Short mmCIF file of C-alpha atoms in Angstrom, two decimals:
data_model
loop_
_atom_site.label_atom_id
_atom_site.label_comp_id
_atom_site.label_asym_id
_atom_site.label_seq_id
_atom_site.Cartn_x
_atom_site.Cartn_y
_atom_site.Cartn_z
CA UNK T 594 96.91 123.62 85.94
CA UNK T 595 94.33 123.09 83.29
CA UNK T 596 95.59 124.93 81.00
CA UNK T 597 98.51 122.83 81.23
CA UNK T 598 96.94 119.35 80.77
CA UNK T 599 98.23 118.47 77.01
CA UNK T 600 97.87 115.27 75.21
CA UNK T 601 100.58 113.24 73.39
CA UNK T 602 100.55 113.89 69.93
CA UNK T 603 103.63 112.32 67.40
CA UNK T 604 103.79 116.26 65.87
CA UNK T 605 104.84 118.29 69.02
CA UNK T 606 107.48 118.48 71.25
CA UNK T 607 106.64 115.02 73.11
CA UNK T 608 106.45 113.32 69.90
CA UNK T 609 110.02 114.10 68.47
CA UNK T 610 111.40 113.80 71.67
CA UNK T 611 110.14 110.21 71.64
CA UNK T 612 111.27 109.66 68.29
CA UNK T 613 115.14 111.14 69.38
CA UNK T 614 115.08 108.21 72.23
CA UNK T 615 113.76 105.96 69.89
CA UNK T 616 117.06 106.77 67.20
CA UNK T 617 119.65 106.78 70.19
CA UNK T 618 118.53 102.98 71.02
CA UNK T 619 118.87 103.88 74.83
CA UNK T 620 117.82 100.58 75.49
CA UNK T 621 115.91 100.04 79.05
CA UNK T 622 115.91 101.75 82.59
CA UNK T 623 114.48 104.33 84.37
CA UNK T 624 113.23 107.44 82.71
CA UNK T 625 112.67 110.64 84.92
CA UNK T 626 110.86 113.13 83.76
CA UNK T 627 111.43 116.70 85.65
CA UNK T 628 108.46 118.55 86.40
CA UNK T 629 106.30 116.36 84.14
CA UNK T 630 103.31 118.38 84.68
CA UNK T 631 100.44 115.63 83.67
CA UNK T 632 103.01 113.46 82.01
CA UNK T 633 101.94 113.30 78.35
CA UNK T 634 104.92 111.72 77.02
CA UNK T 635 104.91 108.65 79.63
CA UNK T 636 102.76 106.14 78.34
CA UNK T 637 104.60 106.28 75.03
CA UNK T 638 107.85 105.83 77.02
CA UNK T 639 105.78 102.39 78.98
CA UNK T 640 104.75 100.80 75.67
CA UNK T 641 108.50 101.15 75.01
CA UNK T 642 109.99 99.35 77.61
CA UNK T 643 111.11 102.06 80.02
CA UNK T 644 110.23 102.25 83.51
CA UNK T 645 108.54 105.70 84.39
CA UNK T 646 108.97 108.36 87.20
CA UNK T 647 107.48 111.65 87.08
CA UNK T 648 108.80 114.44 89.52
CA UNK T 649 105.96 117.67 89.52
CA UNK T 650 105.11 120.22 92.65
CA UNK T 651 101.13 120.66 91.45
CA UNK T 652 98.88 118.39 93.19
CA UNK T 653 96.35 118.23 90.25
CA UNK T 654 99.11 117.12 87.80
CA UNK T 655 100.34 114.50 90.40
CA UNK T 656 96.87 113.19 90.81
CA UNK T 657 96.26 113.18 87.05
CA UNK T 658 99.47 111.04 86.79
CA UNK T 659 98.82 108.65 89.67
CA UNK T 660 95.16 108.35 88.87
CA UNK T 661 96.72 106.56 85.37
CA UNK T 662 98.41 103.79 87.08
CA UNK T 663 102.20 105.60 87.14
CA UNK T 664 104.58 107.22 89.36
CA UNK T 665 105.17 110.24 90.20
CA UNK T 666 106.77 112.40 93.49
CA UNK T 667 106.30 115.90 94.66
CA UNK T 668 109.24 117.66 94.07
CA UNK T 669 110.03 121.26 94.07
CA UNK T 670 112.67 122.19 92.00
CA UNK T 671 113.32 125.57 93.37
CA UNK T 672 114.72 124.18 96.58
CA UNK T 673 117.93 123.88 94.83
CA UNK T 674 120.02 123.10 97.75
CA UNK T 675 118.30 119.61 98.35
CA UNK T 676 117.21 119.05 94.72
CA UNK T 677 120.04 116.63 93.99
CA UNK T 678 119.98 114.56 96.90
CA UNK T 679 116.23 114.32 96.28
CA UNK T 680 116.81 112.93 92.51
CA UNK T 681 119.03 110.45 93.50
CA UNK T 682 117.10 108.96 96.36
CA UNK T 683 114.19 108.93 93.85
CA UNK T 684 116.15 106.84 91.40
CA UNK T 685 116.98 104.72 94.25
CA UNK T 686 119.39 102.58 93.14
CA UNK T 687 117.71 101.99 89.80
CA UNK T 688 119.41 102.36 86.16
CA UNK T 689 118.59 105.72 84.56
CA UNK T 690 118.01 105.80 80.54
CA UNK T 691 117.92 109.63 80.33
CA UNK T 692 116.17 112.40 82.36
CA UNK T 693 113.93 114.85 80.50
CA UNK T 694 113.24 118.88 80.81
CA UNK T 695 110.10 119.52 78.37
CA UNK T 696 109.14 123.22 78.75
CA UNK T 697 110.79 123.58 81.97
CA UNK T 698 113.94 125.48 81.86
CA UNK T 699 112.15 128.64 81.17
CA UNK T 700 109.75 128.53 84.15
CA UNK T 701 113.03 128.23 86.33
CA UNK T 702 113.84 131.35 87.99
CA UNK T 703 117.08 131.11 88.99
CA UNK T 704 118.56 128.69 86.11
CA UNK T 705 122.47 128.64 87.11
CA UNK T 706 121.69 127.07 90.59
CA UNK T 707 118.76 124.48 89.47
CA UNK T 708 120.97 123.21 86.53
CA UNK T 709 124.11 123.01 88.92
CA UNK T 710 122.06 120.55 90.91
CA UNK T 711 120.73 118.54 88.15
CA UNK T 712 124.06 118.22 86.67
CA UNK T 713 125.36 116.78 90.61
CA UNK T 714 122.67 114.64 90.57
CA UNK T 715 123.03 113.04 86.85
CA UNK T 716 126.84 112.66 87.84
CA UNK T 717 125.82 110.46 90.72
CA UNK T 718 123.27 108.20 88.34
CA UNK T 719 126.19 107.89 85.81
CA UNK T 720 125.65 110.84 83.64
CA UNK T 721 122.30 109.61 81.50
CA UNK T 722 121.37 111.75 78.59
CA UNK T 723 119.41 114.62 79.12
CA UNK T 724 116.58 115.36 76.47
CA UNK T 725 115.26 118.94 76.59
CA UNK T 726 112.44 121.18 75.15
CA UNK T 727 112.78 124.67 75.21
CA UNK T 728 109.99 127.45 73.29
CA UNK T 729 111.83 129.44 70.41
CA UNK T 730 111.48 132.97 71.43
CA UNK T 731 112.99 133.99 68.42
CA UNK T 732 110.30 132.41 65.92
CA UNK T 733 109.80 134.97 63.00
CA UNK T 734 106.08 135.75 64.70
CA UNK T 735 107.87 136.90 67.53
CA UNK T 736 110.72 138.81 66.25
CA UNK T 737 108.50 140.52 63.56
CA UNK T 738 106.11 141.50 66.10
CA UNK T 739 108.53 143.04 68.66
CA UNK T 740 109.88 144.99 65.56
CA UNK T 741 105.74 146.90 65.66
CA UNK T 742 106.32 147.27 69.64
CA UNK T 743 103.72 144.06 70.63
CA UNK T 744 105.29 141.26 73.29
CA UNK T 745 101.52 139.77 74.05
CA UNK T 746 101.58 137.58 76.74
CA UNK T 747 99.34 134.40 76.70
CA UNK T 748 97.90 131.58 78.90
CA UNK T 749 100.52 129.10 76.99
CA UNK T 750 102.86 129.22 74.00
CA UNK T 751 105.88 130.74 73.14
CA UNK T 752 105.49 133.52 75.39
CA UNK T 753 103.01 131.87 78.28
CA UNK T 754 102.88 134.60 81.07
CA UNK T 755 104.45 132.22 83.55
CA UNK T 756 107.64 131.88 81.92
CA UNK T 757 110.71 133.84 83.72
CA UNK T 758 113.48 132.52 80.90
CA UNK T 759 113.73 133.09 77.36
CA UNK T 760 115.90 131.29 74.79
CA UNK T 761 116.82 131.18 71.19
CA UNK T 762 119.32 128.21 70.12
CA UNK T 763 122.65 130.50 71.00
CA UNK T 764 121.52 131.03 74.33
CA UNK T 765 120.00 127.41 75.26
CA UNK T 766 123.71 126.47 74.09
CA UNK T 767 125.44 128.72 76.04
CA UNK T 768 123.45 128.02 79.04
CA UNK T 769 123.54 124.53 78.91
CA UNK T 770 127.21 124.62 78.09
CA UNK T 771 128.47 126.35 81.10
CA UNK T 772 127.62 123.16 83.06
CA UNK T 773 128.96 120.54 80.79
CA UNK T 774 126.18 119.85 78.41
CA UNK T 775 126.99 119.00 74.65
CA UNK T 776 124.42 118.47 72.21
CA UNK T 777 124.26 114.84 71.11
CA UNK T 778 121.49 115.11 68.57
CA UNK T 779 118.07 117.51 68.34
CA UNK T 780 115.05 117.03 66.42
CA UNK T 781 113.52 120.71 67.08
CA UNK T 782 109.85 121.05 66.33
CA UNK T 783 108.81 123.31 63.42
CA UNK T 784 105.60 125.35 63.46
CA UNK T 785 104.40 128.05 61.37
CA UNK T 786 102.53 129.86 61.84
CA UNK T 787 102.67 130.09 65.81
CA UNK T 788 100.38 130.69 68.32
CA UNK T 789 101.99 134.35 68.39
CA UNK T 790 100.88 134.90 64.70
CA UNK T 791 98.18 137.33 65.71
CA UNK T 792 95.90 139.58 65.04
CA UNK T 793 95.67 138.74 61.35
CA UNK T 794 95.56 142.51 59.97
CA UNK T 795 99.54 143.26 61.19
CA UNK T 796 101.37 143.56 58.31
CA UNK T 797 104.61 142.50 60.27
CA UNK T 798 104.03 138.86 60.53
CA UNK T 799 101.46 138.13 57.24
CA UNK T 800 104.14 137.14 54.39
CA UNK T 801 101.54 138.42 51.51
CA UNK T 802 102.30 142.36 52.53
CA UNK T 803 106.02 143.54 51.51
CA UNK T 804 107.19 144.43 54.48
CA UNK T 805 106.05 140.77 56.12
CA UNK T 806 108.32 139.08 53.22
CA UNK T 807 110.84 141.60 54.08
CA UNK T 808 110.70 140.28 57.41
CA UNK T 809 110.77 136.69 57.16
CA UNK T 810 113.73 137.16 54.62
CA UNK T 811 115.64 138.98 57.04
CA UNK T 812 115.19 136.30 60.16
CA UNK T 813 115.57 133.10 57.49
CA UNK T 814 118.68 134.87 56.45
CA UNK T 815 120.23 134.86 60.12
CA UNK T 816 119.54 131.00 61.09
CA UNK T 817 117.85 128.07 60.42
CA UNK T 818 115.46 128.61 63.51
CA UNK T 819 113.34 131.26 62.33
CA UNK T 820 110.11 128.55 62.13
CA UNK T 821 111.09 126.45 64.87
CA UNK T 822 108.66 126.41 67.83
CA UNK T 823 110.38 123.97 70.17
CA UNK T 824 113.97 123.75 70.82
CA UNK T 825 114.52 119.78 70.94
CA UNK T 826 117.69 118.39 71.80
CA UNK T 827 119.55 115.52 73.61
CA UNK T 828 122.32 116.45 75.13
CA UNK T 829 125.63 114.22 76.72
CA UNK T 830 127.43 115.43 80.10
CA UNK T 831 130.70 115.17 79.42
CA UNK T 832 132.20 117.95 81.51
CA UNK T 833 131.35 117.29 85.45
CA UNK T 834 133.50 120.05 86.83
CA UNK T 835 131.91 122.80 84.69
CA UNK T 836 129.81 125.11 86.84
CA UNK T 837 128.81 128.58 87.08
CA UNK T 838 131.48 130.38 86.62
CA UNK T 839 132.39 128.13 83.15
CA UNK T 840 132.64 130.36 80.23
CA UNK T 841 131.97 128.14 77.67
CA UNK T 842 130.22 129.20 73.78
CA UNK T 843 128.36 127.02 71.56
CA UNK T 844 129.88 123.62 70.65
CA UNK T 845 132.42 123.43 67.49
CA UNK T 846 130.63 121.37 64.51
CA UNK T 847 133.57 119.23 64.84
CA UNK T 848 136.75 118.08 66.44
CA UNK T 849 139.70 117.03 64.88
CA UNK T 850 141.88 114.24 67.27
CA UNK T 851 145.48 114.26 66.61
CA UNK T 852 148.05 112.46 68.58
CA UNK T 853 152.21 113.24 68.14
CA UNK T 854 154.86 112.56 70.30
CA UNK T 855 156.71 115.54 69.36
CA UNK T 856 159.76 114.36 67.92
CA UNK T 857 158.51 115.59 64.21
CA UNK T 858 158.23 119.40 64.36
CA UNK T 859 158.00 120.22 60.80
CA UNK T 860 155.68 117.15 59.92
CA UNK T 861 153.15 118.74 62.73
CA UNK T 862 153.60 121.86 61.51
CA UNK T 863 152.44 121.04 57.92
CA UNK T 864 149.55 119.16 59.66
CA UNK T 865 148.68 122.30 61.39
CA UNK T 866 148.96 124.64 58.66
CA UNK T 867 146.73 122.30 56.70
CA UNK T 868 143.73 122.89 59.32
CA UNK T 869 144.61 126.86 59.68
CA UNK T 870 144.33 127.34 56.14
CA UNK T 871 140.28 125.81 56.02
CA UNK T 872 138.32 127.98 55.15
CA UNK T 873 135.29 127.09 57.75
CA UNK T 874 136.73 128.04 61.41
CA UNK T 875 133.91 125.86 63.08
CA UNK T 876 136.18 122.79 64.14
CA UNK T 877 138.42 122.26 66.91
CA UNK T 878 141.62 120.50 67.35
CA UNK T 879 142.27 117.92 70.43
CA UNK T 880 146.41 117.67 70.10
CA UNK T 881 147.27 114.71 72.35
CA UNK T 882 151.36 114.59 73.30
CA UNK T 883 152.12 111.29 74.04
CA UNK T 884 155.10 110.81 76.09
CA UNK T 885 157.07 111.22 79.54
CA UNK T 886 158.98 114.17 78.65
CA UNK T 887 156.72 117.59 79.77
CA UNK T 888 159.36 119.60 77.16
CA UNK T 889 158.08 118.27 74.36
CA UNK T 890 154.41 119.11 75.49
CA UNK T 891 155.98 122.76 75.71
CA UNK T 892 157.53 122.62 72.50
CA UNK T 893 154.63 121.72 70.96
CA UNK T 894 152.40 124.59 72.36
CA UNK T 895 154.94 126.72 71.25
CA UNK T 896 154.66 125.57 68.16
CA UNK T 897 150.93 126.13 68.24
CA UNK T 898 151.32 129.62 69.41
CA UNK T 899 153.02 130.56 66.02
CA UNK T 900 149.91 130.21 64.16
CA UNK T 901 147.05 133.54 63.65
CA UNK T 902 145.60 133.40 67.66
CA UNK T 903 142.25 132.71 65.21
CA UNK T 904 143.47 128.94 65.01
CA UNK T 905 145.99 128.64 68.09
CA UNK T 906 143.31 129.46 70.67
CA UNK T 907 141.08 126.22 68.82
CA UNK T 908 143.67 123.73 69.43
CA UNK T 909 143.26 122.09 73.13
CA UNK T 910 147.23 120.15 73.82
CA UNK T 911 146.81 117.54 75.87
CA UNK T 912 149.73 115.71 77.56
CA UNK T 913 149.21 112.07 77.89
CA UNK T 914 151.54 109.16 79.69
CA UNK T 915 151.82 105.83 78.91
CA UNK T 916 150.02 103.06 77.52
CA UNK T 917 149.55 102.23 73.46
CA UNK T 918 149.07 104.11 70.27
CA UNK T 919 145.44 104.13 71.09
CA UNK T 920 145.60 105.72 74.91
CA UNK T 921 146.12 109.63 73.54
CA UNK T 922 143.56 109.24 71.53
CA UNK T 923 140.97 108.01 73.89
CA UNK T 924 141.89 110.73 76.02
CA UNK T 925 141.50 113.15 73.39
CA UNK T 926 138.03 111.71 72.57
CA UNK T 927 137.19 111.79 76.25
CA UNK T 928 138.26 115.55 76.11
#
């Protein structure tokens, strides 16, 4: 576990993760930290107000963290069939602020059934947020070195030889979104060059040779994450009955709330040809039909069938009954 035992610093991982909580004003409660390892990151969270619980299998880690004054449990997170009943009798009864996953979703080797029990238990403790870190293994070194044939394997880093799960930002998304997760805010950690930026003399990875600028133009060009070391994010649970079998992509950037009651066809329809003809496609559309009568809901996914199946399969209808002006719309913001 030594090689393990890191300290807090404000530029890594720990620190922006800190500084996410910090900007979401959680307030107080009860901060559980999942396979904490030797718990860098909870003293900062103390000094802040937030009570601390650390859940790790290694005995040394557990020691470290105990031997510091705070609390922590054994906990083994690949007994999947008990791990939620174990969170929530840790928690017992208390308020949780957020749970956090740094580096531990890639050590995880079966990821569908651990994150289908830490989404039960966060459902029982009232669905806190859920503030991950997750190694890029798409950082330019990487990717530029795969391109020469070299995947080196090291003691820790982007590609430590215990990990069993690799993610870039699509996949993390993807994964996380199949059980409900949608990012709430991230604060990814940059770093360049890596720890894979190795040995000096390959031409792939040093930006001074032309086919290392070649390279890094090629991977900035794709996404913004070619540099980023740590995948950072916070993330809301806002679908509970998502599971494995969920096929859901990456989040739209936004959502577009619209509430009609049907009885203005062509008005809607100029409303919806407005948003068909945008030229970015990365929105939704939450359509929330407000009234008793299920024929206008039909009418008015008919109406939304008309359009290029590019738009219609974006808009969500929902049918709503009773209450105010205001109760589609909550719905559709719950949606």
């Amino acid at each position: 576990m030594s090689e393990y035992h890191f300290n807090f610093a404000w530029h890594s991982a720990y620190g922006h993760i800190v500084r996410m909580i910090e900007q979401l004003s959680l307030g107080s409660g009860l901060v559980i930290d999942i396979g904490c390892g030797t718990a860098p990151i909870a003293e900062p969270l103390v000094e802040r107000g937030f009570e601390y619980l650390g859940l790790e299998l290694d005995e040394d880690a557990l020691a470290t963290v105990t031997g510091r004054g705070l609390t922590a449990v054994s906990i083994d997170l690949r007994h999947t069939e008990s791990l939620a009943r174990a969170i929530v009798e840790q928690a017992a009864g208390r308020q949780v602020a957020a749970f956090l996953l740094i580096d531990v979703l890639e050590h995880i080797p079966d990821p569908d059934a651990f994150l289908d029990a830490l989404r039960t238990a966060m459902v029982g403790l009232g669905r806190p947020p859920l503030f991950v870190s997750v190694p890029n293994a798409t950082h330019i070194d990487v990717a530029a070195k795969l391109l020469t044939g070299r995947w080196d394997m090291t003691p820790t880093g982007l590609l430590d030889r215990t990990h069993v799960g690799f993610f870039g930002d699509r996949r993390l998304t993807e994964v996380l979104g199949r059980y409900g997760w949608r990012e709430l805010a991230r604060n990814d950690f940059v770093l360049d060059p890596s720890d894979q930026h190795f040995p000096a003399h390959l031409a792939s990875i040093d930006a001074g040779t032309p086919l290392g600028a070649f390279l890094r133009d090629v991977r900035v060009a794709a996404d913004e994450f070619a540099t980023v070391n740590q995948f950072v994010r916070a993330y809301v649970l806002l679908d509970t009955t998502a599971g494995p079998g969920a096929e859901t992509g990456p989040s739209p950037f936004l959502s577009v709330v619209m509430r009609t009651t049907g009885n203005r066809p062509v008005a809607l329809a100029d409303a919806l040809t407005c948003l068909a003809a945008q030229t970015d496609p990365d929105f939704e559309v939450v359509l929330a039909v407000h009234g008793h009568d299920p024929e206008r809901a039909e009418e008015v996914r008919r109406l939304v069938a008309t359009f290029d199946p590019t738009f219609a399969w974006r808009v969500r209808v929902l049918t709503v009954v009773g209450g105010g002006r205001s109760r589609p719309l909550n719905a559709a913001l719950d949606e």
